[in-house]
Amino acid sequence: MNLRFLLTGLTALVGLTRAQSSSSSVAAPSNSPQVAPTVTFVETLLPTTIPFNIGTTFTVSGRAQASSIVSGVVFTATSYIMETYTPTPTANAAASPTSTEPPSIHLETKVNGAFAVAGILLILTGLPMTFWGHKNRWSSIFLIGFYTFALTCIVLIIRFGVLQGVKPPTVKLEGLFLLASAVAGIIGGAIFIFFWKGTRYFVGAWGGFAFALWIECFKAGGIIKPIGFRWFFYIGFGMIGFVACTFPKTHYPVMLISTAIVGATSFILGVDCFTTAGLKEFYVWNLGFTSLFPTFSQHDPPIQYPISQIMVIELGLVGAIAIM
């Protein structure tokens, strides 16, 4: 009987030695071809502790069954079969981490008649505002009135005509929206010219507002995420520009800076109508109309408006042209 237990113990020792050597060879990285599984049959009557190596899978069948990648598991059984093998690598495991990255999401903006006309208007009004606005106060006041009323009309159209619409606007309807905004802008420019003694200070307010919008675009989705705090930021800079423009000593420098910033912004947004980089849409996003872009706002999970490389260049050009 003792001889039987001795033979059984030797058999178990030999089986464990083979299993450990096989698991060590599996755990070590190698470029050699996949080897066939090594199966070792061990029969014992005593509890046995089997050290498992990380990276090797052992399948034990019998009274006690287990499948783990651990170290130091105790199996108590009258008999069991232990099989060691190396999992076959799959194509997904060998793929690089970059292959699992989601594809980039961007807007599919196309240049149509409305975008082309809007781009031309923004370019033609932005250039004189940038370089000659501080020299001719009448043109500056008219253009500030034009931008004020046109932007107000666009905001009302988006809020009550686009967001609450059943279907997206057609190209003809977009042209009508643009025409309504242009007419409103002309009326606003005339009103600002008529009341020029009070409206001239709005040049400084628009300079602060445009500067705040420009800063807001420095981060994807905007620097300030809550809409309420975002508008406090816009209004705060606008008030600073307005108040600074009322003092005689600072009136001319504020006019110079404000017309440069507003004109440069208008010019680059007009250029963006043809490059379709998405900067003008980002400005609309930062005004609070995030639901206008379901590509980002309704994505699962929602994502912030991304900033492309072309948009970064356009933002840099706004600052460069303003300094010129």
One Martini backbone bead per residue (centre of mass of N, CA, C, O) as a GRO file, in nm:
protein
  324
    1MET     BB    1   0.059   0.062  -0.022
    2ASN     BB    2   0.303   0.249  -0.002
    3LEU     BB    3   0.394   0.199  -0.290
    4ARG     BB    4   0.145   0.323  -0.422
    5PHE     BB    5   0.178   0.607  -0.307
    6LEU     BB    6   0.460   0.653  -0.419
    7LEU     BB    7   0.383   0.624  -0.719
    8THR     BB    8   0.170   0.845  -0.718
    9GLY     BB    9   0.354   1.079  -0.633
   10LEU     BB   10   0.549   1.061  -0.871
   11THR     BB   11   0.338   1.110  -1.089
   12ALA     BB   12   0.251   1.391  -0.990
   13LEU     BB   13   0.532   1.526  -1.008
   14VAL     BB   14   0.573   1.485  -1.311
   15GLY     BB   15   0.315   1.637  -1.404
   16LEU     BB   16   0.384   1.912  -1.274
   17THR     BB   17   0.648   1.962  -1.420
   18ARG     BB   18   0.524   1.967  -1.704
   19ALA     BB   19   0.322   2.196  -1.657
   20GLN     BB   20   0.528   2.417  -1.575
   21SER     BB   21   0.704   2.406  -1.831
   22SER     BB   22   0.469   2.469  -2.024
   23SER     BB   23   0.382   2.745  -1.896
   24SER     BB   24   0.656   2.889  -1.931
   25SER     BB   25   0.664   2.868  -2.243
   26VAL     BB   26   0.399   3.035  -2.281
   27ALA     BB   27   0.468   3.305  -2.128
   28ALA     BB   28   0.685   3.340  -2.316
   29PRO     BB   29   0.794   3.534  -2.558
   30SER     BB   30   0.729   3.430  -2.899
   31ASN     BB   31   0.778   3.354  -3.264
   32SER     BB   32   0.690   3.081  -3.258
   33PRO     BB   33   0.501   2.842  -3.333
   34GLN     BB   34   0.223   2.681  -3.263
   35VAL     BB   35   0.163   2.455  -3.023
   36ALA     BB   36   0.059   2.178  -2.905
   37PRO     BB   37  -0.115   2.046  -2.673
   38THR     BB   38  -0.050   1.954  -2.332
   39VAL     BB   39  -0.122   1.638  -2.189
   40THR     BB   40  -0.185   1.552  -1.840
   41PHE     BB   41  -0.203   1.264  -1.642
   42VAL     BB   42  -0.340   1.256  -1.308
   43GLU     BB   43  -0.320   1.045  -1.012
   44THR     BB   44  -0.485   1.104  -0.695
   45LEU     BB   45  -0.557   1.108  -0.323
   46LEU     BB   46  -0.441   1.390  -0.273
   47PRO     BB   47  -0.393   1.692  -0.199
   48THR     BB   48  -0.322   1.957  -0.441
   49THR     BB   49  -0.083   2.199  -0.540
   50ILE     BB   50  -0.117   2.429  -0.819
   51PRO     BB   51   0.088   2.621  -1.002
   52PHE     BB   52   0.001   2.913  -1.168
   53ASN     BB   53   0.054   3.088  -1.459
   54ILE     BB   54   0.057   3.366  -1.611
   55GLY     BB   55  -0.115   3.299  -1.928
   56THR     BB   56  -0.232   3.018  -1.831
   57THR     BB   57  -0.459   2.762  -1.914
   58PHE     BB   58  -0.663   2.557  -1.699
   59THR     BB   59  -0.830   2.243  -1.742
   60VAL     BB   60  -1.050   2.092  -1.506
   61SER     BB   61  -1.156   1.754  -1.468
   62GLY     BB   62  -1.419   1.623  -1.251
   63ARG     BB   63  -1.509   1.692  -0.944
   64ALA     BB   64  -1.316   1.934  -0.995
   65GLN     BB   65  -1.382   2.250  -1.144
   66ALA     BB   66  -1.170   2.470  -1.354
   67SER     BB   67  -1.095   2.821  -1.483
   68SER     BB   68  -0.780   2.985  -1.467
   69ILE     BB   69  -0.561   3.292  -1.393
   70VAL     BB   70  -0.366   3.184  -1.149
   71SER     BB   71  -0.218   3.135  -0.815
   72GLY     BB   72  -0.266   2.878  -0.607
   73VAL     BB   73  -0.448   2.604  -0.647
   74VAL     BB   74  -0.672   2.385  -0.472
   75PHE     BB   75  -0.713   2.037  -0.532
   76THR     BB   76  -0.972   1.792  -0.444
   77ALA     BB   77  -0.915   1.463  -0.575
   78THR     BB   78  -0.909   1.147  -0.713
   79SER     BB   79  -0.941   1.274  -1.011
   80TYR     BB   80  -0.768   1.422  -1.298
   81ILE     BB   81  -0.744   1.659  -1.575
   82MET     BB   82  -0.466   1.822  -1.729
   83GLU     BB   83  -0.457   2.120  -1.941
   84THR     BB   84  -0.228   2.275  -2.159
   85TYR     BB   85  -0.243   2.605  -2.320
   86THR     BB   86  -0.237   2.828  -2.599
   87PRO     BB   87  -0.375   3.091  -2.702
   88THR     BB   88  -0.504   3.207  -2.989
   89PRO     BB   89  -0.437   3.459  -3.174
   90THR     BB   90  -0.595   3.741  -3.281
   91ALA     BB   91  -0.661   4.007  -3.477
   92ASN     BB   92  -0.752   4.201  -3.246
   93ALA     BB   93  -0.502   4.160  -3.058
   94ALA     BB   94  -0.290   4.256  -3.290
   95ALA     BB   95  -0.402   4.514  -3.294
   96SER     BB   96  -0.398   4.831  -3.275
   97PRO     BB   97  -0.530   5.083  -3.081
   98THR     BB   98  -0.612   5.271  -3.329
   99SER     BB   99  -0.832   5.071  -3.461
  100THR     BB  100  -1.061   5.146  -3.222
  101GLU     BB  101  -1.114   5.413  -3.316
  102PRO     BB  102  -1.327   5.642  -3.384
  103PRO     BB  103  -1.456   5.814  -3.610
  104SER     BB  104  -1.476   6.106  -3.738
  105ILE     BB  105  -1.676   6.399  -3.662
  106HIS     BB  106  -1.862   6.588  -3.905
  107LEU     BB  107  -1.964   6.827  -4.115
  108GLU     BB  108  -2.181   6.846  -4.415
  109THR     BB  109  -2.086   7.110  -4.577
  110LYS     BB  110  -2.240   7.311  -4.831
  111VAL     BB  111  -2.216   7.513  -5.107
  112ASN     BB  112  -2.447   7.761  -5.160
  113GLY     BB  113  -2.616   8.039  -5.229
  114ALA     BB  114  -2.644   8.142  -4.936
  115PHE     BB  115  -2.346   8.108  -4.853
  116ALA     BB  116  -2.221   8.283  -5.074
  117VAL     BB  117  -2.365   8.550  -5.009
  118ALA     BB  118  -2.281   8.565  -4.712
  119GLY     BB  119  -1.976   8.567  -4.766
  120ILE     BB  120  -1.967   8.826  -4.934
  121LEU     BB  121  -2.090   9.017  -4.723
  122LEU     BB  122  -1.876   8.968  -4.500
  123ILE     BB  123  -1.631   9.057  -4.664
  124LEU     BB  124  -1.728   9.346  -4.762
  125THR     BB  125  -1.776   9.445  -4.456
  126GLY     BB  126  -1.500   9.365  -4.315
  127LEU     BB  127  -1.275   9.521  -4.457
  128PRO     BB  128  -1.354   9.821  -4.398
  129MET     BB  129  -1.375   9.780  -4.090
  130THR     BB  130  -1.076   9.705  -4.038
  131PHE     BB  131  -0.910   9.953  -4.203
  132TRP     BB  132  -1.153  10.213  -4.193
  133GLY     BB  133  -1.340  10.241  -3.941
  134HIS     BB  134  -1.179  10.464  -3.765
  135LYS     BB  135  -1.200  10.692  -4.002
  136ASN     BB  136  -1.515  10.607  -4.053
  137ARG     BB  137  -1.791  10.643  -3.859
  138TRP     BB  138  -2.033  10.592  -4.048
  139SER     BB  139  -1.965  10.306  -4.141
  140SER     BB  140  -1.943  10.185  -3.860
  141ILE     BB  141  -2.228  10.246  -3.760
  142PHE     BB  142  -2.378  10.103  -3.987
  143LEU     BB  143  -2.250   9.816  -3.947
  144ILE     BB  144  -2.338   9.781  -3.656
  145GLY     BB  145  -2.639   9.793  -3.722
  146PHE     BB  146  -2.638   9.563  -3.921
  147TYR     BB  147  -2.537   9.338  -3.726
  148THR     BB  148  -2.752   9.366  -3.507
  149PHE     BB  149  -3.012   9.309  -3.679
  150ALA     BB  150  -2.918   9.053  -3.824
  151LEU     BB  151  -2.862   8.881  -3.572
  152THR     BB  152  -3.143   8.900  -3.452
  153CYS     BB  153  -3.286   8.767  -3.692
  154ILE     BB  154  -3.131   8.497  -3.687
  155VAL     BB  155  -3.208   8.411  -3.401
  156LEU     BB  156  -3.517   8.407  -3.451
  157ILE     BB  157  -3.513   8.201  -3.682
  158ILE     BB  158  -3.379   7.968  -3.529
  159ARG     BB  159  -3.575   7.952  -3.288
  160PHE     BB  160  -3.872   7.963  -3.468
  161GLY     BB  161  -3.791   7.827  -3.769
  162VAL     BB  162  -3.591   7.575  -3.716
  163LEU     BB  163  -3.623   7.421  -3.439
  164GLN     BB  164  -3.959   7.413  -3.492
  165GLY     BB  165  -3.933   7.256  -3.734
  166VAL     BB  166  -4.009   6.976  -3.919
  167LYS     BB  167  -3.808   7.067  -4.140
  168PRO     BB  168  -3.557   7.137  -4.308
  169PRO     BB  169  -3.436   7.382  -4.478
  170THR     BB  170  -3.424   7.497  -4.773
  171VAL     BB  171  -3.260   7.675  -5.006
  172LYS     BB  172  -3.483   7.887  -5.044
  173LEU     BB  173  -3.526   7.943  -4.741
  174GLU     BB  174  -3.239   8.038  -4.686
  175GLY     BB  175  -3.260   8.283  -4.875
  176LEU     BB  176  -3.489   8.422  -4.714
  177PHE     BB  177  -3.333   8.450  -4.453
  178LEU     BB  178  -3.110   8.628  -4.572
  179LEU     BB  179  -3.292   8.857  -4.673
  180ALA     BB  180  -3.412   8.933  -4.398
  181SER     BB  181  -3.139   9.002  -4.265
  182ALA     BB  182  -3.052   9.224  -4.464
  183VAL     BB  183  -3.290   9.413  -4.424
  184ALA     BB  184  -3.254   9.446  -4.121
  185GLY     BB  185  -2.966   9.564  -4.144
  186ILE     BB  186  -3.035   9.820  -4.302
  187ILE     BB  187  -3.229   9.934  -4.096
  188GLY     BB  188  -3.024   9.944  -3.863
  189GLY     BB  189  -2.819  10.133  -3.996
  190ALA     BB  190  -3.012  10.374  -4.023
  191ILE     BB  191  -3.075  10.405  -3.723
  192PHE     BB  192  -2.781  10.450  -3.630
  193ILE     BB  193  -2.738  10.708  -3.793
  194PHE     BB  194  -2.968  10.879  -3.670
  195PHE     BB  195  -2.847  10.781  -3.365
  196TRP     BB  196  -2.527  10.844  -3.335
  197LYS     BB  197  -2.476  10.964  -3.046
  198GLY     BB  198  -2.551  10.673  -2.911
  199THR     BB  199  -2.453  10.436  -3.116
  200ARG     BB  200  -2.138  10.468  -3.117
  201TYR     BB  201  -2.092  10.289  -2.853
  202PHE     BB  202  -2.151  10.007  -2.995
  203VAL     BB  203  -1.871   9.955  -3.101
  204GLY     BB  204  -1.744   9.870  -2.830
  205ALA     BB  205  -1.947   9.644  -2.769
  206TRP     BB  206  -1.877   9.473  -3.022
  207GLY     BB  207  -1.583   9.428  -2.954
  208GLY     BB  208  -1.630   9.268  -2.691
  209PHE     BB  209  -1.814   9.049  -2.812
  210ALA     BB  210  -1.614   8.941  -3.030
  211PHE     BB  211  -1.388   8.872  -2.832
  212ALA     BB  212  -1.548   8.663  -2.664
  213LEU     BB  213  -1.612   8.470  -2.900
  214TRP     BB  214  -1.317   8.409  -2.969
  215ILE     BB  215  -1.238   8.283  -2.694
  216GLU     BB  216  -1.460   8.057  -2.688
  217CYS     BB  217  -1.302   7.899  -2.941
  218PHE     BB  218  -1.042   7.762  -2.783
  219LYS     BB  219  -1.254   7.524  -2.729
  220ALA     BB  220  -1.415   7.249  -2.725
  221GLY     BB  221  -1.743   7.370  -2.688
  222GLY     BB  222  -1.609   7.572  -2.518
  223ILE     BB  223  -1.503   7.714  -2.233
  224ILE     BB  224  -1.801   7.777  -2.161
  225LYS     BB  225  -2.075   7.573  -2.103
  226PRO     BB  226  -2.276   7.741  -1.975
  227ILE     BB  227  -2.500   7.958  -2.106
  228GLY     BB  228  -2.527   8.174  -1.886
  229PHE     BB  229  -2.220   8.228  -1.841
  230ARG     BB  230  -2.161   8.295  -2.132
  231TRP     BB  231  -2.341   8.557  -2.141
  232PHE     BB  232  -2.193   8.703  -1.918
  233PHE     BB  233  -1.933   8.719  -2.079
  234TYR     BB  234  -2.037   8.882  -2.318
  235ILE     BB  235  -2.167   9.122  -2.165
  236GLY     BB  236  -1.918   9.210  -2.011
  237PHE     BB  237  -1.744   9.289  -2.258
  238GLY     BB  238  -1.951   9.483  -2.380
  239MET     BB  239  -1.956   9.683  -2.140
  240ILE     BB  240  -1.662   9.758  -2.146
  241GLY     BB  241  -1.665   9.879  -2.432
  242PHE     BB  242  -1.889  10.086  -2.389
  243VAL     BB  243  -1.763  10.247  -2.154
  244ALA     BB  244  -1.487  10.309  -2.292
  245CYS     BB  245  -1.631  10.476  -2.531
  246THR     BB  246  -1.737  10.728  -2.347
  247PHE     BB  247  -1.453  10.821  -2.326
  248PRO     BB  248  -1.255  11.050  -2.472
  249LYS     BB  249  -0.967  10.917  -2.432
  250THR     BB  250  -1.086  10.611  -2.530
  251HIS     BB  251  -1.249  10.623  -2.792
  252TYR     BB  252  -1.047  10.582  -3.025
  253PRO     BB  253  -0.907  10.314  -2.935
  254VAL     BB  254  -1.171  10.152  -2.921
  255MET     BB  255  -1.251  10.191  -3.216
  256LEU     BB  256  -1.000  10.060  -3.337
  257ILE     BB  257  -1.026   9.777  -3.202
  258SER     BB  258  -1.322   9.707  -3.268
  259THR     BB  259  -1.317   9.726  -3.578
  260ALA     BB  260  -1.097   9.510  -3.611
  261ILE     BB  261  -1.243   9.269  -3.480
  262VAL     BB  262  -1.510   9.275  -3.636
  263GLY     BB  263  -1.393   9.269  -3.925
  264ALA     BB  264  -1.225   9.007  -3.897
  265THR     BB  265  -1.460   8.824  -3.826
  266SER     BB  266  -1.629   8.874  -4.081
  267PHE     BB  267  -1.419   8.786  -4.289
  268ILE     BB  268  -1.367   8.490  -4.187
  269LEU     BB  269  -1.664   8.397  -4.198
  270GLY     BB  270  -1.678   8.437  -4.505
  271VAL     BB  271  -1.457   8.232  -4.573
  272ASP     BB  272  -1.600   7.986  -4.431
  273CYS     BB  273  -1.829   7.959  -4.646
  274PHE     BB  274  -1.604   7.816  -4.846
  275THR     BB  275  -1.438   7.611  -4.659
  276THR     BB  276  -1.617   7.452  -4.444
  277ALA     BB  277  -1.490   7.423  -4.141
  278GLY     BB  278  -1.700   7.552  -3.893
  279LEU     BB  279  -1.685   7.839  -3.752
  280LYS     BB  280  -1.970   7.957  -3.781
  281GLU     BB  281  -2.104   7.720  -3.631
  282PHE     BB  282  -1.948   7.769  -3.366
  283TYR     BB  283  -2.074   8.043  -3.309
  284VAL     BB  284  -2.362   7.934  -3.288
  285TRP     BB  285  -2.305   7.738  -3.061
  286ASN     BB  286  -2.203   7.969  -2.856
  287LEU     BB  287  -2.494   8.106  -2.845
  288GLY     BB  288  -2.682   7.814  -2.779
  289PHE     BB  289  -2.724   7.618  -3.053
  290THR     BB  290  -2.679   7.295  -3.007
  291SER     BB  291  -2.945   7.160  -3.135
  292LEU     BB  292  -2.856   7.230  -3.439
  293PHE     BB  293  -2.637   6.978  -3.376
  294PRO     BB  294  -2.699   6.644  -3.374
  295THR     BB  295  -2.420   6.520  -3.435
  296PHE     BB  296  -2.335   6.605  -3.129
  297SER     BB  297  -2.581   6.629  -2.919
  298GLN     BB  298  -2.701   6.319  -3.019
  299HIS     BB  299  -2.475   6.169  -2.934
  300ASP     BB  300  -2.336   5.838  -2.830
  301PRO     BB  301  -2.212   6.029  -2.667
  302PRO     BB  302  -2.196   6.342  -2.615
  303ILE     BB  303  -2.035   6.600  -2.801
  304GLN     BB  304  -1.818   6.832  -2.871
  305TYR     BB  305  -1.723   7.078  -3.055
  306PRO     BB  306  -1.497   7.057  -3.289
  307ILE     BB  307  -1.149   7.135  -3.371
  308SER     BB  308  -0.994   7.215  -3.642
  309GLN     BB  309  -0.723   7.312  -3.820
  310ILE     BB  310  -0.866   7.531  -3.987
  311MET     BB  311  -0.994   7.677  -3.747
  312VAL     BB  312  -0.729   7.761  -3.616
  313ILE     BB  313  -0.636   7.935  -3.851
  314GLU     BB  314  -0.879   8.129  -3.849
  315LEU     BB  315  -0.837   8.232  -3.560
  316GLY     BB  316  -0.554   8.346  -3.619
  317LEU     BB  317  -0.649   8.546  -3.844
  318VAL     BB  318  -0.817   8.727  -3.671
  319GLY     BB  319  -0.582   8.836  -3.502
  320ALA     BB  320  -0.395   8.930  -3.735
  321ILE     BB  321  -0.592   9.128  -3.875
  322ALA     BB  322  -0.648   9.305  -3.628
  323ILE     BB  323  -0.348   9.403  -3.597
  324MET     BB  324  -0.326   9.534  -3.889
   0.00000   0.00000   0.00000
